[in-house]
Coordinates of C-alpha atoms in Angstrom, one line a residue:
Chain N
M1 CA -11.3 30.8 0.9
N2 CA -9.2 27.7 1.4
K3 CA -6.5 27.7 -1.2
V4 CA -4.2 25.1 -2.3
K5 CA -1.1 26.6 -3.9
L6 CA 1.0 24.9 -6.4
S7 CA 3.6 26.9 -8.3
I8 CA 6.2 25.8 -10.6
A9 CA 9.4 27.5 -11.8
V10 CA 11.8 26.1 -14.3
L11 CA 15.5 26.6 -13.2
L12 CA 17.7 25.7 -16.1
S13 CA 16.3 22.2 -17.2
S14 CA 14.8 21.4 -13.8
I15 CA 11.4 21.6 -12.5
T16 CA 10.9 23.1 -9.1
I17 CA 7.5 22.7 -7.6
A18 CA 6.2 24.6 -4.7
L19 CA 3.8 22.4 -3.1
S20 CA 0.9 23.5 -1.0
A21 CA -1.2 22.3 1.7
C22 CA -4.2 20.0 1.0
A23 CA -7.5 21.8 0.9
Q24 CA -8.9 22.0 4.4
P25 CA -12.5 22.4 5.4
V26 CA -13.7 24.6 8.3
T27 CA -11.3 26.1 10.7
T28 CA -12.8 26.8 14.1
E29 CA -13.4 24.0 16.7
S30 CA -17.0 24.8 16.9
E31 CA -17.5 24.7 13.1
N32 CA -15.6 21.5 12.9
L33 CA -17.9 20.0 15.6
A34 CA -21.0 21.3 13.9
L35 CA -19.8 19.9 10.6
A36 CA -18.8 16.5 12.1
A37 CA -22.3 16.3 13.5
H38 CA -23.9 17.4 10.5
Y39 CA -22.2 15.4 7.9
E40 CA -20.6 12.7 9.8
N41 CA -17.3 13.6 8.7
E42 CA -18.1 13.6 5.0
I43 CA -16.7 16.9 3.9
K44 CA -16.9 18.5 0.5
A45 CA -14.4 21.2 0.5
V46 CA -13.9 23.7 -2.1
S47 CA -10.6 25.1 -2.6
S48 CA -8.6 26.6 -5.4
L49 CA -5.2 26.9 -6.7
N50 CA -3.5 30.2 -6.3
E51 CA -2.1 31.8 -9.2
G52 CA 1.4 30.6 -9.0
Q53 CA 4.6 31.7 -10.7
Q54 CA 3.9 30.0 -13.8
S55 CA 6.4 29.3 -16.6
P56 CA 4.9 29.6 -20.0
D57 CA 6.1 26.2 -21.0
T58 CA 5.1 24.4 -17.6
A59 CA 1.5 24.5 -17.3
S60 CA 0.9 21.2 -15.7
L61 CA 1.2 22.1 -12.1
S62 CA 0.6 25.9 -12.1
S63 CA -2.9 26.7 -13.1
S64 CA -5.4 28.9 -11.6
Q65 CA -8.2 26.5 -12.2
P66 CA -9.8 25.9 -9.0
Y67 CA -9.7 22.5 -7.3
E68 CA -12.8 20.6 -7.8
T69 CA -13.7 18.3 -4.8
S70 CA -15.9 15.5 -4.2
S71 CA -16.8 13.1 -1.5
P72 CA -18.3 9.6 -1.6
Q73 CA -21.7 10.9 -0.4
E74 CA -22.8 14.2 -2.0
M75 CA -23.8 16.7 0.6
S76 CA -27.3 17.7 0.3
S77 CA -26.8 21.4 0.9
P78 CA -23.3 22.6 0.1
Q79 CA -24.2 26.1 1.0
E80 CA -24.2 25.2 4.6
M81 CA -20.5 24.6 4.5
S82 CA -18.4 27.2 6.0
S83 CA -16.0 28.8 3.6
P84 CA -12.8 27.0 3.4
Q85 CA -10.0 28.8 5.0
E86 CA -7.8 31.2 2.9
M87 CA -4.2 30.2 3.3
S88 CA -2.2 33.0 4.5
S89 CA 0.8 32.5 2.5
P90 CA 2.1 30.0 0.1
Q91 CA 4.4 27.2 1.4
E92 CA 8.0 27.6 0.7
S93 CA 8.7 23.8 0.6
T94 CA 9.7 22.9 -3.0
F95 CA 10.2 19.7 -4.8
S96 CA 12.9 19.8 -7.5
L97 CA 13.0 17.2 -10.3
S98 CA 16.5 18.1 -10.9
A99 CA 17.3 16.7 -7.4
I100 CA 16.0 13.4 -8.3
V101 CA 18.7 10.9 -9.4
P102 CA 18.0 8.8 -12.6
Y103 CA 16.1 5.6 -12.2
A104 CA 18.6 3.1 -11.0
G105 CA 16.8 -0.1 -10.3
Q106 CA 14.5 1.0 -7.4
P107 CA 11.0 1.9 -8.1
Y108 CA 10.9 4.9 -5.7
I109 CA 13.3 7.2 -3.9
A110 CA 12.8 9.1 -0.6
V111 CA 12.5 12.9 -1.1
N112 CA 13.1 15.8 1.4
G113 CA 14.3 13.2 4.0
N114 CA 10.9 11.3 3.6
I115 CA 9.1 14.2 5.2
P116 CA 6.0 15.4 3.4
Y117 CA 5.7 19.0 2.4
F118 CA 2.4 19.5 4.5
E119 CA 1.8 22.2 6.8
E120 CA 0.7 21.2 10.3
E121 CA -2.6 22.8 10.0
D122 CA -3.3 20.4 7.0
L123 CA -3.6 17.5 9.4
I124 CA -7.1 17.3 10.4
A125 CA -8.9 14.1 11.7
Q126 CA -11.7 14.4 9.0
S127 CA -12.1 12.7 5.9
Y128 CA -12.0 14.7 2.5
E129 CA -10.6 14.5 -1.0
T130 CA -9.8 17.0 -3.6
Y131 CA -8.9 16.6 -7.2
S132 CA -7.3 19.5 -9.4
D133 CA -8.9 20.4 -12.6
L134 CA -6.9 19.3 -15.6
D135 CA -4.5 21.8 -17.0
D136 CA -4.6 23.3 -20.5
L137 CA -2.9 20.2 -21.9
G138 CA -5.5 17.9 -20.3
R139 CA -3.1 16.6 -17.7
C140 CA -3.9 15.7 -14.2
R141 CA -2.5 17.7 -11.3
A142 CA -2.3 17.1 -7.5
A143 CA -4.8 15.0 -5.8
C144 CA -5.2 15.2 -2.1
A145 CA -7.2 13.5 0.5
S146 CA -7.4 13.0 4.2
I147 CA -8.1 9.2 4.1
G148 CA -10.5 7.9 6.8
I149 CA -12.2 4.6 7.0
D150 CA -15.5 6.4 5.9
L151 CA -13.8 7.3 2.6
M152 CA -12.9 3.7 1.7
P153 CA -15.0 1.9 -0.9
T154 CA -17.4 -0.6 0.0
E155 CA -17.9 -2.2 -3.4
E156 CA -15.7 -3.4 -6.3
R157 CA -14.3 -0.9 -8.6
G158 CA -16.0 -0.4 -11.8
N159 CA -14.9 0.1 -15.4
I160 CA -12.5 2.9 -15.9
G161 CA -11.6 2.1 -19.5
Q162 CA -13.5 5.2 -20.8
V163 CA -10.9 7.5 -19.3
K164 CA -7.9 8.2 -21.6
P165 CA -5.3 10.1 -19.7
T166 CA -2.8 12.2 -21.6
G167 CA 0.0 10.1 -23.0
W168 CA -2.2 7.1 -23.4
H169 CA -1.3 4.3 -25.8
L170 CA -2.0 0.7 -26.0
A171 CA 1.4 -0.8 -25.9
K172 CA 2.1 -4.4 -25.3
Y173 CA 5.4 -6.2 -24.6
D174 CA 6.1 -9.7 -23.6
I175 CA 8.6 -8.4 -21.0
V176 CA 6.0 -6.5 -19.1
D177 CA 4.0 -8.2 -16.3
G178 CA 0.6 -8.5 -17.7
K179 CA 1.9 -7.6 -21.2
Y180 CA 0.5 -4.0 -21.2
L181 CA 3.0 -1.2 -20.7
Y182 CA 0.5 1.4 -19.5
N183 CA -2.2 1.3 -16.8
R184 CA -4.6 3.9 -15.9
C185 CA -3.1 4.7 -12.6
H186 CA -5.3 6.2 -9.9
L187 CA -3.5 9.0 -8.1
I188 CA -5.6 8.4 -4.9
G189 CA -6.0 4.7 -5.2
Y190 CA -9.3 3.2 -5.4
Q191 CA -8.8 1.2 -2.2
L192 CA -8.2 4.4 -0.3
S193 CA -11.0 6.8 -1.6
G194 CA -13.3 4.6 -3.7
E195 CA -12.9 7.2 -6.5
N196 CA -13.6 5.3 -9.8
A197 CA -13.4 6.8 -13.3
N198 CA -12.5 10.3 -12.4
E199 CA -10.4 11.8 -15.1
K200 CA -8.9 14.1 -12.6
N201 CA -7.6 11.1 -10.6
L202 CA -6.2 9.0 -13.5
I203 CA -2.9 9.2 -15.3
T204 CA -1.0 7.2 -17.7
G205 CA 1.4 5.1 -15.8
T206 CA 3.6 2.1 -16.5
R207 CA 2.8 -1.1 -15.0
Y208 CA 5.9 -0.8 -13.0
L209 CA 4.9 2.6 -11.7
N210 CA 1.6 1.1 -10.8
V211 CA 2.5 -2.1 -9.1
Q212 CA 6.0 -1.8 -7.9
G213 CA 5.9 1.8 -7.2
M214 CA 2.5 3.1 -5.9
L215 CA 0.8 0.0 -4.8
P216 CA 2.9 -0.7 -1.8
F217 CA 2.4 2.8 -0.4
E218 CA -1.4 2.5 -1.0
N219 CA -1.4 -0.8 0.9
M220 CA 0.4 0.5 3.7
V221 CA -1.8 3.6 4.1
A222 CA -5.0 1.6 3.6
D223 CA -4.1 -1.3 6.1
Y224 CA -3.2 1.5 8.7
V225 CA -6.5 3.3 8.3
K226 CA -8.4 0.0 8.5
E227 CA -6.5 -1.1 11.7
S228 CA -6.5 2.2 13.5
E229 CA -9.5 3.9 12.1
N230 CA -7.3 7.0 12.3
H231 CA -6.8 9.4 9.3
V232 CA -3.9 9.7 6.9
L233 CA -3.2 12.9 5.0
Y234 CA -2.3 11.8 1.5
R235 CA -1.3 13.6 -1.7
V236 CA 0.0 12.5 -5.0
T237 CA 1.2 15.0 -7.6
P238 CA 2.1 13.8 -11.1
I239 CA 5.3 15.3 -12.2
F240 CA 5.4 16.5 -15.9
E241 CA 8.4 18.0 -17.5
G242 CA 7.6 20.8 -19.7
N243 CA 4.8 20.1 -22.1
N244 CA 5.2 16.2 -21.9
L245 CA 2.1 14.3 -22.0
L246 CA 3.4 11.5 -19.9
A247 CA 4.5 12.1 -16.4
S248 CA 8.0 11.6 -15.5
G249 CA 6.9 10.2 -12.1
V250 CA 4.6 10.9 -9.1
L251 CA 5.4 12.6 -5.8
M252 CA 3.6 10.7 -3.1
E253 CA 3.3 12.2 0.4
A254 CA 1.5 10.9 3.5
E255 CA 1.4 11.5 7.2
S256 CA -0.9 9.9 9.7
V257 CA -3.0 12.5 11.4
E258 CA -3.9 11.4 14.9
D259 CA -0.3 10.6 15.9
K260 CA 1.3 13.2 13.7
G261 CA 3.2 10.9 11.5
E262 CA 4.4 8.3 14.1
S263 CA 2.7 5.4 12.2
I264 CA 2.8 6.7 8.5
L265 CA 5.2 9.2 7.2
F266 CA 6.6 9.3 3.8
C267 CA 7.6 11.5 0.9
V268 CA 8.7 9.7 -2.1
Y269 CA 9.2 10.2 -5.9
V270 CA 8.1 7.1 -7.8
Y271 CA 9.5 6.7 -11.3
N272 CA 7.2 6.3 -14.3
V273 CA 9.5 4.0 -16.0
Q274 CA 9.4 0.5 -17.2
P275 CA 12.6 -1.7 -17.2
G276 CA 13.5 -2.8 -20.7
I277 CA 11.3 -0.2 -22.4
I278 CA 12.4 3.1 -23.9
I279 CA 9.6 5.8 -23.5
D280 CA 9.1 9.1 -25.0
Y281 CA 7.6 11.2 -22.4
A282 CA 6.6 14.0 -24.8
T283 CA 4.0 11.6 -26.4
G284 CA 3.9 8.4 -24.4
E285 CA 5.1 6.3 -27.4
S286 CA 7.5 3.5 -26.5
S287 CA 9.8 0.9 -27.9
L288 CA 11.7 -2.1 -26.7
D289 CA 15.2 -1.3 -25.4
T290 CA 17.3 -3.9 -27.3
S291 CA 20.4 -2.6 -25.7
T292 CA 19.8 -4.3 -22.3
P293 CA 20.7 -7.7 -21.7
E294 CA 17.2 -8.8 -20.6
T295 CA 15.5 -7.6 -23.9
A296 CA 18.4 -8.2 -26.3
N297 CA 17.0 -11.5 -27.2
T298 CA 13.4 -10.8 -26.8
P299 CA 11.7 -10.9 -30.2
V300 CA 9.8 -7.9 -31.1
P301 CA 6.2 -8.7 -31.5
D302 CA 4.3 -8.1 -34.6
T303 CA 3.2 -4.5 -35.1
A304 CA -0.2 -5.3 -36.5
A305 CA -2.7 -4.2 -34.0
T306 CA -6.1 -5.7 -34.3
E307 CA -9.1 -4.4 -32.7
P308 CA -9.2 -5.0 -29.1
S309 CA -11.9 -6.7 -27.3
T310 CA -14.4 -4.7 -25.3
S311 CA -13.7 -6.0 -22.0
D312 CA -12.4 -4.2 -19.2
D313 CA -9.6 -4.7 -16.8
T314 CA -8.1 -8.1 -16.8
T315 CA -9.3 -9.4 -20.2
D316 CA -6.4 -9.6 -22.7
P317 CA -7.4 -7.7 -25.7
S318 CA -6.6 -9.3 -29.2
T319 CA -3.9 -6.7 -29.8
S320 CA -0.3 -7.1 -30.5
G321 CA 2.5 -4.9 -31.4
T322 CA 5.5 -3.2 -30.1
A323 CA 3.4 -0.2 -29.2
A324 CA 0.0 -0.6 -30.7
A325 CA -1.7 2.7 -30.8
E326 CA -5.4 2.6 -29.6
P327 CA -8.3 2.9 -32.0
S328 CA -8.6 6.4 -33.1
T329 CA -12.3 6.2 -33.5
P330 CA -13.9 7.0 -30.1
G331 CA -16.0 4.2 -29.0
A332 CA -14.9 1.9 -31.9
A333 CA -13.5 -0.6 -29.3
A334 CA -12.6 -0.2 -25.8
E335 CA -9.0 -0.9 -25.1
P336 CA -8.2 -2.7 -22.1
S337 CA -8.3 -0.7 -19.0
A338 CA -5.2 -2.0 -17.4
S339 CA -5.6 -2.8 -13.8
S340 CA -5.2 -0.1 -11.3
A341 CA -2.9 -0.7 -8.4
E342 CA -5.5 -1.9 -6.2
T343 CA -6.9 -4.5 -8.4
V344 CA -3.5 -6.1 -9.2
I345 CA -2.9 -9.6 -8.1
E346 CA 0.1 -9.3 -5.9
P347 CA 3.0 -11.5 -6.4
Q348 CA 3.2 -14.6 -4.2
P349 CA 5.1 -14.2 -0.9
Q350 CA 8.7 -15.0 -1.3
V351 CA 9.0 -18.0 1.1
P352 CA 12.4 -18.0 2.4
Q353 CA 12.7 -21.8 1.6
E354 CA 10.7 -24.0 -0.5
A355 CA 10.3 -26.9 1.9
E356 CA 6.8 -28.0 2.7
P357 CA 6.0 -27.8 6.3
Q358 CA 6.4 -31.1 8.2
G359 CA 3.1 -32.3 9.5
T360 CA -0.3 -33.0 8.2
T361 CA -2.8 -30.4 6.8
Y362 CA -6.1 -30.1 8.6
I363 CA -9.1 -28.0 8.1
L364 CA -10.3 -26.2 11.2
N365 CA -13.8 -25.0 11.7
T366 CA -13.3 -21.9 13.8
N367 CA -17.0 -22.0 14.6
T368 CA -17.6 -25.5 15.9
K369 CA -14.0 -25.9 17.0
K370 CA -13.7 -29.2 15.2
F371 CA -10.7 -30.1 12.8
H372 CA -11.0 -32.3 9.8
Y373 CA -8.9 -34.0 7.2
P374 CA -9.1 -31.9 3.9
S375 CA -10.9 -34.9 2.3
C376 CA -13.7 -34.9 5.0
S377 CA -17.1 -34.8 3.3
T378 CA -18.4 -32.3 5.9
I379 CA -16.0 -29.6 4.7
G380 CA -18.2 -28.8 1.7
Q381 CA -20.9 -27.8 4.3
M382 CA -18.6 -25.5 6.1
K383 CA -18.9 -21.8 5.7
E384 CA -15.8 -20.2 4.0
S385 CA -15.6 -17.7 6.8
N386 CA -15.3 -20.4 9.3
K387 CA -12.8 -22.4 7.5
E388 CA -9.0 -22.1 8.4
E389 CA -6.3 -24.3 7.0
Y390 CA -3.6 -25.6 9.3
T391 CA -0.5 -27.7 8.7
G392 CA 1.5 -28.9 11.6
D393 CA 1.3 -30.9 14.7
R394 CA -2.2 -32.3 15.7
E395 CA -1.3 -31.8 19.3
N396 CA -1.1 -28.1 18.8
I397 CA -4.6 -27.9 17.3
I398 CA -6.0 -29.9 20.3
S399 CA -4.1 -27.5 22.7
R400 CA -6.0 -24.7 21.0
G401 CA -9.3 -26.3 22.1
Y402 CA -10.2 -28.1 18.8
V403 CA -11.6 -31.6 18.9
P404 CA -11.4 -34.1 16.1
C405 CA -14.2 -34.6 13.6
K406 CA -16.0 -38.0 14.5
K407 CA -16.6 -38.7 10.9
C408 CA -13.1 -38.5 9.3
N409 CA -11.5 -39.0 12.7
P410 CA -8.1 -37.0 12.0
Chain V
M1 CA 15.4 -17.8 22.1
I2 CA 12.2 -17.9 19.8
A3 CA 12.1 -14.8 17.4
I4 CA 8.8 -13.5 16.1
L5 CA 8.9 -11.2 13.1
C6 CA 6.4 -9.9 10.6
V7 CA 7.3 -9.4 6.9
D8 CA 5.7 -8.4 3.6
N9 CA 6.0 -10.1 0.2
N10 CA 9.5 -9.2 -0.2
N11 CA 10.5 -10.0 3.4
G12 CA 10.5 -6.2 4.2
M13 CA 10.0 -5.2 7.8
M14 CA 10.3 -1.4 8.1
F15 CA 10.1 1.6 6.0
C16 CA 11.4 5.0 7.0
R17 CA 12.0 3.8 10.6
R18 CA 8.4 2.7 10.9
R19 CA 6.9 -0.8 11.0
Q20 CA 5.1 -1.7 7.6
S21 CA 1.8 -2.8 9.3
Q22 CA 0.2 -4.1 12.4
D23 CA -2.9 -6.0 13.3
R24 CA -4.6 -6.5 16.6
L25 CA -5.6 -10.1 15.9
L26 CA -1.9 -10.9 15.3
R27 CA -1.0 -9.5 18.6
E28 CA -3.7 -11.7 20.3
H29 CA -2.3 -14.6 18.3
V30 CA 1.1 -13.9 19.8
I31 CA -0.1 -13.5 23.2
H32 CA -1.9 -16.8 22.9
L33 CA 1.2 -18.5 21.3
I34 CA 3.6 -17.6 24.1
G35 CA 1.5 -19.1 26.9
L36 CA 3.4 -18.6 30.2
H37 CA 6.7 -17.8 28.5
K38 CA 8.3 -14.4 28.5
L39 CA 7.9 -12.1 25.6
W40 CA 10.8 -9.7 25.1
M41 CA 10.5 -6.5 23.0
N42 CA 12.0 -3.1 22.8
S43 CA 10.3 0.2 23.5
Y44 CA 9.4 0.7 19.8
S45 CA 7.5 -2.5 19.8
K46 CA 5.9 -1.8 23.1
T47 CA 4.0 1.0 21.3
Q48 CA 1.7 -1.4 19.5
F49 CA 1.3 -3.6 22.6
I50 CA 0.4 -0.7 24.8
N51 CA -3.1 -2.0 25.3
T52 CA -2.0 -5.5 25.6
D53 CA -2.5 -6.8 29.2
S54 CA 0.2 -9.4 29.7
A55 CA 2.5 -9.9 32.5
Q56 CA 4.8 -11.9 30.2
I57 CA 5.9 -8.8 28.2
L58 CA 9.4 -7.5 29.2
I59 CA 10.6 -4.3 27.6
D60 CA 14.4 -3.8 27.1
D61 CA 16.2 -2.2 24.1
N62 CA 18.9 -4.7 24.6
F63 CA 16.5 -7.7 24.8
L64 CA 18.1 -9.9 22.2
E65 CA 21.2 -10.0 24.5
K66 CA 19.1 -10.8 27.5
A67 CA 16.6 -13.3 26.2
L68 CA 17.3 -16.8 27.5
H69 CA 16.4 -20.3 26.2
G70 CA 12.6 -20.6 25.7
D71 CA 12.0 -16.8 25.7
Y72 CA 10.1 -15.3 22.9
C73 CA 11.3 -12.1 21.2
F74 CA 9.2 -9.8 19.1
V75 CA 11.6 -8.3 16.6
E76 CA 10.6 -5.3 14.4
D77 CA 13.6 -2.9 13.8
M78 CA 16.4 -5.0 14.6
D79 CA 18.7 -7.5 12.6
I80 CA 18.7 -10.9 14.2
S81 CA 21.3 -12.5 12.0
Q82 CA 24.0 -12.0 14.5
Y83 CA 21.9 -14.0 17.0
T84 CA 21.6 -17.2 14.9
E85 CA 23.5 -19.2 17.7
K86 CA 20.9 -18.3 20.3
L87 CA 17.9 -18.9 18.1
E88 CA 15.9 -22.0 18.7
K89 CA 13.0 -21.2 16.4
I90 CA 11.7 -18.4 14.2
I91 CA 8.3 -17.5 13.7
L92 CA 7.4 -15.5 10.7
F93 CA 4.2 -13.8 10.2
H94 CA 3.5 -12.9 6.5
W95 CA 1.3 -10.0 5.8
N96 CA 0.7 -11.4 2.2
R97 CA 0.9 -7.8 1.1
L98 CA 3.4 -5.7 -0.7
Y99 CA 4.5 -2.6 1.3
P100 CA 7.4 -0.1 0.9
A101 CA 10.6 -1.4 2.7
D102 CA 14.2 -0.3 3.5
M103 CA 14.8 -2.9 6.1
F104 CA 14.5 -6.5 5.4
F105 CA 14.6 -10.0 6.9
T106 CA 17.8 -11.4 5.5
L107 CA 18.4 -14.5 7.5
D108 CA 19.0 -17.5 5.2
L109 CA 16.5 -20.1 6.3
S110 CA 17.6 -22.8 3.9
E111 CA 19.1 -24.7 6.7
W112 CA 16.0 -24.5 8.8
T113 CA 13.0 -26.7 8.8
L114 CA 9.5 -25.3 8.2
E115 CA 7.6 -27.3 10.9
E116 CA 4.2 -25.5 10.9
K117 CA 2.4 -23.3 8.6
E118 CA -1.0 -21.7 9.3
D119 CA -3.2 -19.0 7.9
F120 CA -5.6 -16.8 9.8
T121 CA -7.6 -13.7 9.2
G122 CA -6.5 -10.5 10.8
H123 CA -8.4 -7.5 11.7
S124 CA -7.1 -5.3 8.8
H125 CA -5.5 -8.1 6.8
E126 CA -7.4 -10.6 4.8
K127 CA -4.8 -13.4 5.3
I128 CA -1.9 -13.5 7.7
T129 CA 0.3 -16.6 7.3
K130 CA 2.3 -17.9 10.3
E131 CA 5.3 -20.1 9.6
V132 CA 7.4 -21.7 12.3
Y133 CA 11.0 -22.7 11.4
S134 CA 13.3 -24.8 13.6
K135 CA 16.8 -25.7 13.4

């Protein structure tokens, strides 16, 4: 049986995590070929966590609960799968939270020389995804996937507001981008695996963790896979200290498979912090840090929390308060499901200078090879996919083979 | 010398000694852009142009020293700030995405003139923005 092993040991006040390989499907070349033909690279592997050296007070990453796996398309006959390979021995590589320096202004920090704790045999050019069962405290554990183009979503993400990860609170601050302190953060981002409201893939994370910390890595992996159609082995492990309900951070690892890490290779710890906010990681409760210069003059909002709206994602619920707790009655009102990383509107590019480009703006029709003034009446009839905005020298457009529209005569 | 660089939303260029991203349509755009001029790059950048058939591409790890007036230079993992005297133009391609970065484009362009700006769709990027700066 193909095992994924996570074990945890507490040394003094630190957490040391023995990370294991991601679950692999079949092992022999012939089996691989047969599977590839049979399931068109859609693999549903079954793996399990080995019983690790578990400390009594650190259940989060050391459970013998089996991994549950899923794939975008359920296989019709899982029994045809070859048994996943039993790992011969646990990996020795460890991640130690004690080695992580406290947050100092950067959302992430390289770990282990930026080299993931993968084994070479983990790198297989087939798509799959695995999600650990929740631990005894209901917390997420590692999620791992071999990201391929066939794993990526083909439709918009749905509602995830029904999932309430451990440590979840409805907390709203004016100093937080988008107001809401916490997001439901996908471990394996939706843009990578298309996994929607899977409670085994969603943790409570700050807006900062989601947008500044995890999103850039998801983007890099997603764009590489789209461009190359290669695979990236990708694992995200939430790091909980003791019995805390809120993760201190996440360990993100990735390696491009076909070129053995030449294109994508990272191993980073991403801090689950929010500048200007004090967080109690045991419960997820929070408060404004009035000792910092940026928040010292920020008024603390009213604490009266009114019933949130029922909308999902981007709608601002009518809730205020420094840390307004979500409604205790299940289903009473859906709290906002703060955007996952992949749905966040990115900041605008930091243009090195604010000057407008010299020259005139034209609209190019890439299909007809005509160019127009933006005010030309024919632009409304133009397909968006054929439309391209250009600002600059008219002669440059003509040199690219475009001809001026006879109606607006640019 | 005309420098061509790719940057993310934070002007990042590289992370962990690897380019942040690449796009085959951007490469086509660059080849079209240079026309009959030389395109210099180092051996690292050559890895993404390996399938690009262009006699104008010249590979040299010391190319910023060797490039002459009018030559194009595709720069991924080098700091061009010490070559500002040689630079005639800078062409920045913005990915319009946020990526991790530990190496950045740091040249102050406040004294440069943005003379051209253009958006196009890449193969794996929804919108790539080209900006051309001149002295």
